[in-house]
Amino acid sequence: MGLHRLLGLSVSVPDPEGLAAYYGELGLTADGAGGFGGTDGGTQVHVAEGPFRRLLHVDVAADDEATLAGAAARATDLGATHAWQDGVLHLTDPHTQVTFRLQVAERWNQPAVAAPARDNRPGSPERRNARAAGVTAQPRPPRRLGHMVIGSPNLAASRDFLLQVVGFKMSDQMEGIIAFTRCSTDHHNVALVESPVPLLQHYSWECDDVDHVGHTATKLLRADPERQVWGFGRHFLGSNYYWYLRDPAGSFVELYSDMDVIDDDEEWETHGASTFGPEHIANAWGPNLPLEFIIPNDLEVLKAGWGAMEG
Ligand SMILES: [Fe+2]
């Protein structure tokens, strides 16, 4: 027993109304109290007002009280900050200032999406005398929040905190560049990258398939082409198709489909996690990684925001 699901995240941003309007375009459902969700999994993103964009909390589901107690004991052993609030264990990474909130929650089976008809392939036409379903599909809300990438001024320490205190598992990493970790069967739920200041680099919504990614991203880009950041492409690490757009607060929103599922840790370690090199970090195919994906355009604003907090 252990952790089993990403429940959500909380951010603060200078203009919550602007972000709410964008989420409306994306098709998310608003709960009227600053919370937003896709069609599966309920409210998963919580938005509050703050002086600069900031990731506050990451909520994670655990199987039982023993899982929480184990994390609290590890925090004590390793000298990490932890607190209890209404049965929820708060574990704060000192390097990102993100609080991971662990709570006991039921395991959840995501509603299954029917498999699409197979694509026509050379010499193997599966679909005859008809258009593909993907061309007549419509933009529609994504399913659920799948993962996020957090920028940390100390990648190694934040990674160790996630693995050794919170209880995430390592899926893939390139030392000093990126660490992909999971608290569910998704290849990654939280990935970490190095950053001069803590930041929410991107967060990602799961779509049914590649056409769902394409239709929904296209809708947002037709409304405002300046939202384009990176895509369309396919990642090597995680295998997912991706398309990254800008949200009005400055974080990137990814729409993705077809991510690797890991439900047998040993099988992944021995067979699934094949070796890779630096050339695989960005993607398997697609456009080159844009500079702003590594150095965000609002970096000076974030530095000033964090500086004001420390001052
Ligand atoms: Fe991603």
CSV table of C-alpha atoms and ligand atoms in Angstrom, one decimal:
chain,number,residue,atom,x,y,z
A,1,MET,CA,0.0,0.0,0.0
A,2,GLY,CA,1.2,3.5,-0.6
A,3,LEU,CA,0.4,6.6,-2.7
A,4,HIS,CA,-1.9,5.9,-5.6
A,5,ARG,CA,-3.1,9.1,-7.2
A,6,LEU,CA,-2.5,12.8,-7.9
A,7,LEU,CA,-5.5,14.6,-6.6
A,8,GLY,CA,-4.6,18.1,-7.6
A,9,LEU,CA,-2.6,21.3,-7.2
A,10,SER,CA,-3.1,24.8,-5.9
A,11,VAL,CA,-1.7,28.0,-7.4
A,12,SER,CA,-1.8,31.6,-6.6
A,13,VAL,CA,-1.7,34.1,-9.5
A,14,PRO,CA,-2.1,37.9,-9.8
A,15,ASP,CA,-5.3,37.6,-11.9
A,16,PRO,CA,-7.4,34.7,-10.9
A,17,GLU,CA,-10.3,35.9,-13.1
A,18,GLY,CA,-8.2,35.9,-16.2
A,19,LEU,CA,-7.1,32.3,-15.5
A,20,ALA,CA,-10.7,31.3,-14.8
A,21,ALA,CA,-11.7,32.7,-18.2
A,22,TYR,CA,-9.0,30.7,-19.9
A,23,TYR,CA,-10.0,27.6,-18.1
A,24,GLY,CA,-13.5,28.2,-19.4
A,25,GLU,CA,-12.2,28.2,-23.0
A,26,LEU,CA,-10.3,25.0,-22.2
A,27,GLY,CA,-13.6,23.5,-21.2
A,28,LEU,CA,-12.8,23.0,-17.5
A,29,THR,CA,-15.7,22.9,-15.1
A,30,ALA,CA,-15.6,25.6,-12.4
A,31,ASP,CA,-16.9,24.8,-8.9
A,32,GLY,CA,-17.5,28.4,-8.0
A,33,ALA,CA,-14.9,28.4,-5.2
A,34,GLY,CA,-11.7,28.8,-7.3
A,35,GLY,CA,-11.6,25.1,-8.3
A,36,PHE,CA,-11.5,23.7,-11.8
A,37,GLY,CA,-11.6,20.2,-13.2
A,38,GLY,CA,-11.9,18.1,-16.4
A,39,THR,CA,-14.5,15.5,-17.1
A,40,ASP,CA,-12.9,12.9,-14.8
A,41,GLY,CA,-11.7,13.2,-11.3
A,42,GLY,CA,-13.6,16.3,-10.1
A,43,THR,CA,-11.9,19.6,-9.1
A,44,GLN,CA,-8.2,19.3,-9.5
A,45,VAL,CA,-6.8,22.8,-9.9
A,46,HIS,CA,-7.4,25.4,-7.2
A,47,VAL,CA,-6.7,29.1,-7.9
A,48,ALA,CA,-6.1,31.8,-5.4
A,49,GLU,CA,-4.9,35.4,-5.7
A,50,GLY,CA,-1.2,36.2,-5.0
A,51,PRO,CA,1.4,38.7,-6.0
A,52,PHE,CA,3.1,36.4,-8.6
A,53,ARG,CA,2.4,33.0,-10.1
A,54,ARG,CA,3.3,30.4,-7.6
A,55,LEU,CA,2.6,26.7,-7.0
A,56,LEU,CA,1.4,26.3,-3.4
A,57,HIS,CA,0.3,22.7,-2.9
A,58,VAL,CA,0.2,19.3,-4.5
A,59,ASP,CA,-2.5,17.0,-3.2
A,60,VAL,CA,-1.8,13.2,-3.3
A,61,ALA,CA,-4.0,10.3,-2.3
A,62,ALA,CA,-2.7,7.5,-0.1
A,63,ASP,CA,-4.2,4.1,0.6
A,64,ASP,CA,-4.2,4.2,4.4
A,65,GLU,CA,-3.2,5.9,7.6
A,66,ALA,CA,-0.1,3.7,7.7
A,67,THR,CA,1.2,5.3,4.5
A,68,LEU,CA,0.8,8.8,6.0
A,69,ALA,CA,2.4,7.7,9.3
A,70,GLY,CA,5.4,6.3,7.3
A,71,ALA,CA,5.9,9.6,5.4
A,72,ALA,CA,5.7,11.5,8.7
A,73,ALA,CA,8.3,9.2,10.3
A,74,ARG,CA,10.6,9.6,7.3
A,75,ALA,CA,10.2,13.4,7.5
A,76,THR,CA,11.2,13.3,11.2
A,77,ASP,CA,14.2,11.0,10.5
A,78,LEU,CA,15.4,13.2,7.7
A,79,GLY,CA,14.8,16.5,9.4
A,80,ALA,CA,12.0,17.7,7.0
A,81,THR,CA,9.2,20.0,8.0
A,82,HIS,CA,5.9,18.3,8.5
A,83,ALA,CA,2.5,19.1,10.1
A,84,TRP,CA,-0.9,17.6,10.4
A,85,GLN,CA,-4.1,19.4,9.6
A,86,ASP,CA,-7.5,17.6,9.9
A,87,GLY,CA,-5.9,14.3,9.2
A,88,VAL,CA,-3.9,15.6,6.2
A,89,LEU,CA,-0.2,15.3,6.3
A,90,HIS,CA,1.6,18.5,5.1
A,91,LEU,CA,5.2,18.0,3.9
A,92,THR,CA,7.0,21.1,2.6
A,93,ASP,CA,10.0,20.9,0.3
A,94,PRO,CA,12.3,23.7,1.6
A,95,HIS,CA,13.7,24.3,-1.9
A,96,THR,CA,10.5,24.8,-3.9
A,97,GLN,CA,8.3,25.9,-0.9
A,98,VAL,CA,5.7,23.5,-2.3
A,99,THR,CA,3.7,21.7,0.3
A,100,PHE,CA,2.7,18.1,-0.6
A,101,ARG,CA,-0.6,17.3,1.2
A,102,LEU,CA,-1.1,13.6,1.7
A,103,GLN,CA,-4.6,12.3,2.5
A,104,VAL,CA,-6.2,8.9,2.7
A,105,ALA,CA,-8.6,8.4,-0.3
A,106,GLU,CA,-10.2,5.5,-2.1
A,107,ARG,CA,-8.5,4.1,-5.1
A,108,TRP,CA,-10.2,5.3,-8.3
A,109,ASN,CA,-10.7,3.7,-11.6
A,110,GLN,CA,-10.9,6.2,-14.4
A,111,PRO,CA,-13.8,5.6,-16.8
A,112,ALA,CA,-12.6,3.8,-19.8
A,113,VAL,CA,-12.7,5.5,-23.2
A,114,ALA,CA,-13.6,3.3,-26.1
A,115,ALA,CA,-10.7,2.5,-28.4
A,116,PRO,CA,-10.9,4.3,-31.7
A,117,ALA,CA,-10.9,2.4,-35.0
A,118,ARG,CA,-7.4,1.6,-36.1
A,119,ASP,CA,-5.7,4.0,-38.6
A,120,ASN,CA,-5.4,3.1,-42.2
A,121,ARG,CA,-1.9,1.9,-42.8
A,122,PRO,CA,0.0,1.1,-46.0
A,123,GLY,CA,-1.4,-2.2,-47.4
A,124,SER,CA,-3.8,-2.4,-44.4
A,125,PRO,CA,-6.8,-0.2,-44.9
A,126,GLU,CA,-8.9,-0.7,-41.8
A,127,ARG,CA,-11.3,2.1,-42.6
A,128,ARG,CA,-12.9,2.1,-46.0
A,129,ASN,CA,-15.3,4.5,-47.7
A,130,ALA,CA,-15.5,6.7,-44.7
A,131,ARG,CA,-13.8,9.7,-43.1
A,132,ALA,CA,-11.8,9.1,-40.0
A,133,ALA,CA,-13.6,9.8,-36.7
A,134,GLY,CA,-10.8,12.1,-35.7
A,135,VAL,CA,-11.6,14.7,-38.3
A,136,THR,CA,-15.2,15.1,-37.2
A,137,ALA,CA,-14.3,15.1,-33.5
A,138,GLN,CA,-14.8,18.4,-31.6
A,139,PRO,CA,-12.7,20.4,-29.1
A,140,ARG,CA,-13.9,19.2,-25.7
A,141,PRO,CA,-12.8,19.3,-22.1
A,142,PRO,CA,-9.7,17.3,-21.1
A,143,ARG,CA,-10.1,14.3,-18.8
A,144,ARG,CA,-8.0,15.0,-15.7
A,145,LEU,CA,-4.9,16.6,-14.4
A,146,GLY,CA,-2.1,14.1,-15.0
A,147,HIS,CA,1.1,15.7,-14.0
A,148,MET,CA,3.2,18.9,-13.5
A,149,VAL,CA,6.8,19.9,-13.8
A,150,ILE,CA,8.2,21.9,-10.9
A,151,GLY,CA,11.3,24.1,-11.2
A,152,SER,CA,13.6,23.8,-8.1
A,153,PRO,CA,16.7,25.8,-7.2
A,154,ASN,CA,18.0,22.4,-5.9
A,155,LEU,CA,16.9,19.7,-8.2
A,156,ALA,CA,18.7,16.8,-6.4
A,157,ALA,CA,17.4,17.8,-3.0
A,158,SER,CA,13.8,18.3,-4.2
A,159,ARG,CA,14.1,14.9,-6.0
A,160,ASP,CA,15.4,13.2,-2.8
A,161,PHE,CA,12.6,14.9,-0.8
A,162,LEU,CA,9.9,13.5,-3.1
A,163,LEU,CA,11.4,10.0,-3.2
A,164,GLN,CA,12.7,9.6,0.4
A,165,VAL,CA,10.1,11.6,2.3
A,166,VAL,CA,6.9,11.9,0.3
A,167,GLY,CA,7.1,8.4,-1.2
A,168,PHE,CA,7.1,9.0,-4.9
A,169,LYS,CA,8.9,6.5,-7.2
A,170,MET,CA,11.5,7.3,-9.9
A,171,SER,CA,10.5,6.5,-13.5
A,172,ASP,CA,13.3,8.1,-15.5
A,173,GLN,CA,15.9,10.7,-14.8
A,174,MET,CA,18.9,12.5,-16.2
A,175,GLU,CA,21.1,13.6,-13.4
A,176,GLY,CA,21.2,17.4,-13.1
A,177,ILE,CA,18.6,17.9,-15.9
A,178,ILE,CA,15.3,16.3,-15.1
A,179,ALA,CA,13.7,13.7,-12.8
A,180,PHE,CA,10.3,12.1,-13.7
A,181,THR,CA,8.6,10.7,-10.6
A,182,ARG,CA,5.2,9.1,-10.0
A,183,CYS,CA,2.6,8.5,-7.3
A,184,SER,CA,0.3,6.5,-9.5
A,185,THR,CA,0.5,4.3,-12.6
A,186,ASP,CA,1.2,7.3,-14.8
A,187,HIS,CA,4.8,7.5,-16.0
A,188,HIS,CA,5.1,10.8,-14.2
A,189,ASN,CA,2.9,12.9,-11.9
A,190,VAL,CA,5.6,15.3,-10.8
A,191,ALA,CA,8.8,16.0,-12.7
A,192,LEU,CA,11.5,18.2,-11.4
A,193,VAL,CA,13.9,20.5,-13.3
A,194,GLU,CA,16.5,23.0,-12.2
A,195,SER,CA,15.4,26.6,-12.0
A,196,PRO,CA,16.8,29.8,-10.4
A,197,VAL,CA,13.5,30.3,-8.5
A,198,PRO,CA,10.7,27.8,-7.6
A,199,LEU,CA,8.1,27.7,-10.3
A,200,LEU,CA,5.3,25.7,-11.9
A,201,GLN,CA,6.9,25.1,-15.2
A,202,HIS,CA,3.9,23.3,-16.7
A,203,TYR,CA,0.9,21.2,-15.8
A,204,SER,CA,-0.8,18.7,-18.0
A,205,TRP,CA,-4.3,17.5,-18.8
A,206,GLU,CA,-5.0,14.1,-20.2
A,207,CYS,CA,-6.9,13.8,-23.4
A,208,ASP,CA,-8.6,10.7,-24.9
A,209,ASP,CA,-6.3,10.5,-27.9
A,210,VAL,CA,-4.2,12.5,-30.3
A,211,ASP,CA,-7.2,13.9,-32.1
A,212,HIS,CA,-8.6,15.2,-28.8
A,213,VAL,CA,-5.2,16.9,-28.1
A,214,GLY,CA,-5.2,18.4,-31.6
A,215,HIS,CA,-8.8,19.7,-31.7
A,216,THR,CA,-8.7,21.2,-28.2
A,217,ALA,CA,-5.3,22.9,-28.7
A,218,THR,CA,-6.4,24.2,-32.1
A,219,LYS,CA,-9.5,25.8,-30.6
A,220,LEU,CA,-7.4,27.7,-28.1
A,221,LEU,CA,-4.8,28.7,-30.7
A,222,ARG,CA,-7.4,30.0,-33.2
A,223,ALA,CA,-8.7,32.3,-30.5
A,224,ASP,CA,-5.2,33.5,-29.7
A,225,PRO,CA,-2.1,32.3,-31.7
A,226,GLU,CA,0.2,33.9,-29.0
A,227,ARG,CA,-0.7,31.0,-26.8
A,228,GLN,CA,1.5,28.6,-28.9
A,229,VAL,CA,4.6,27.4,-26.9
A,230,TRP,CA,5.7,24.0,-28.1
A,231,GLY,CA,4.1,21.3,-30.2
A,232,PHE,CA,2.7,19.3,-31.7
A,233,GLY,CA,5.1,16.4,-30.8
A,234,ARG,CA,5.7,13.2,-29.0
A,235,HIS,CA,7.9,12.8,-25.9
A,236,PHE,CA,10.4,10.0,-25.7
A,237,LEU,CA,10.2,9.9,-21.8
A,238,GLY,CA,6.6,9.0,-21.0
A,239,SER,CA,5.9,8.4,-24.7
A,240,ASN,CA,3.0,10.9,-24.7
A,241,TYR,CA,1.9,13.1,-27.5
A,242,TYR,CA,2.0,16.7,-26.4
A,243,TRP,CA,1.0,20.2,-27.2
A,244,TYR,CA,2.0,23.0,-24.9
A,245,LEU,CA,0.1,26.3,-24.7
A,246,ARG,CA,0.6,29.4,-22.5
A,247,ASP,CA,-1.9,30.2,-19.7
A,248,PRO,CA,-2.5,33.9,-18.9
A,249,ALA,CA,-0.5,33.6,-15.6
A,250,GLY,CA,2.6,32.5,-17.5
A,251,SER,CA,2.7,28.8,-16.7
A,252,PHE,CA,2.5,26.3,-19.6
A,253,VAL,CA,-0.5,24.0,-20.0
A,254,GLU,CA,0.1,20.7,-21.8
A,255,LEU,CA,-2.6,18.6,-23.5
A,256,TYR,CA,-1.4,15.0,-23.7
A,257,SER,CA,-2.4,11.5,-24.6
A,258,ASP,CA,-1.0,8.0,-24.6
A,259,MET,CA,1.4,8.2,-21.7
A,260,ASP,CA,3.3,5.1,-20.5
A,261,VAL,CA,1.5,3.2,-17.7
A,262,ILE,CA,3.6,1.6,-15.0
A,263,ASP,CA,1.8,-1.0,-12.8
A,264,ASP,CA,4.7,-3.4,-12.3
A,265,ASP,CA,7.7,-1.5,-10.9
A,266,GLU,CA,10.1,-4.4,-11.5
A,267,GLU,CA,8.9,-4.9,-15.1
A,268,TRP,CA,9.4,-1.2,-15.8
A,269,GLU,CA,12.9,-1.2,-14.2
A,270,THR,CA,14.1,-4.3,-16.0
A,271,HIS,CA,12.4,-3.9,-19.4
A,272,GLY,CA,10.3,-0.8,-19.8
A,273,ALA,CA,12.9,1.9,-18.8
A,274,SER,CA,15.2,1.5,-21.8
A,275,THR,CA,18.4,3.5,-21.8
A,276,PHE,CA,18.3,7.0,-23.3
A,277,GLY,CA,20.6,9.9,-24.0
A,278,PRO,CA,20.5,13.7,-23.9
A,279,GLU,CA,19.0,13.7,-27.4
A,280,HIS,CA,15.8,12.1,-26.0
A,281,ILE,CA,15.2,14.6,-23.2
A,282,ALA,CA,13.1,17.0,-25.2
A,283,ASN,CA,11.1,14.7,-27.5
A,284,ALA,CA,11.1,11.8,-29.8
A,285,TRP,CA,9.9,14.0,-32.6
A,286,GLY,CA,8.4,17.5,-33.0
A,287,PRO,CA,9.6,21.1,-33.1
A,288,ASN,CA,12.8,22.1,-31.2
A,289,LEU,CA,12.4,22.9,-27.6
A,290,PRO,CA,11.8,26.7,-27.4
A,291,LEU,CA,14.1,28.7,-25.1
A,292,GLU,CA,11.2,30.0,-23.0
A,293,PHE,CA,10.6,26.4,-22.0
A,294,ILE,CA,13.9,26.5,-20.1
A,295,ILE,CA,14.1,30.3,-19.2
A,296,PRO,CA,10.5,31.6,-18.7
A,297,ASN,CA,9.7,35.0,-20.1
A,298,ASP,CA,8.6,36.2,-16.7
A,299,LEU,CA,11.7,35.0,-14.8
A,300,GLU,CA,12.6,38.5,-13.6
A,301,VAL,CA,9.1,39.0,-12.2
A,302,LEU,CA,9.3,35.6,-10.4
A,303,LYS,CA,12.8,36.5,-9.0
A,304,ALA,CA,11.4,39.8,-7.7
A,305,GLY,CA,8.4,38.1,-6.2
A,306,TRP,CA,10.5,35.5,-4.3
A,307,GLY,CA,12.9,38.3,-3.3
A,308,ALA,CA,10.2,40.4,-1.8
A,309,MET,CA,9.0,37.4,0.2
A,310,GLU,CA,12.4,36.7,1.6
A,311,GLY,CA,13.0,40.4,2.2
B,1,FE,FE,4.4,17.2,-19.5
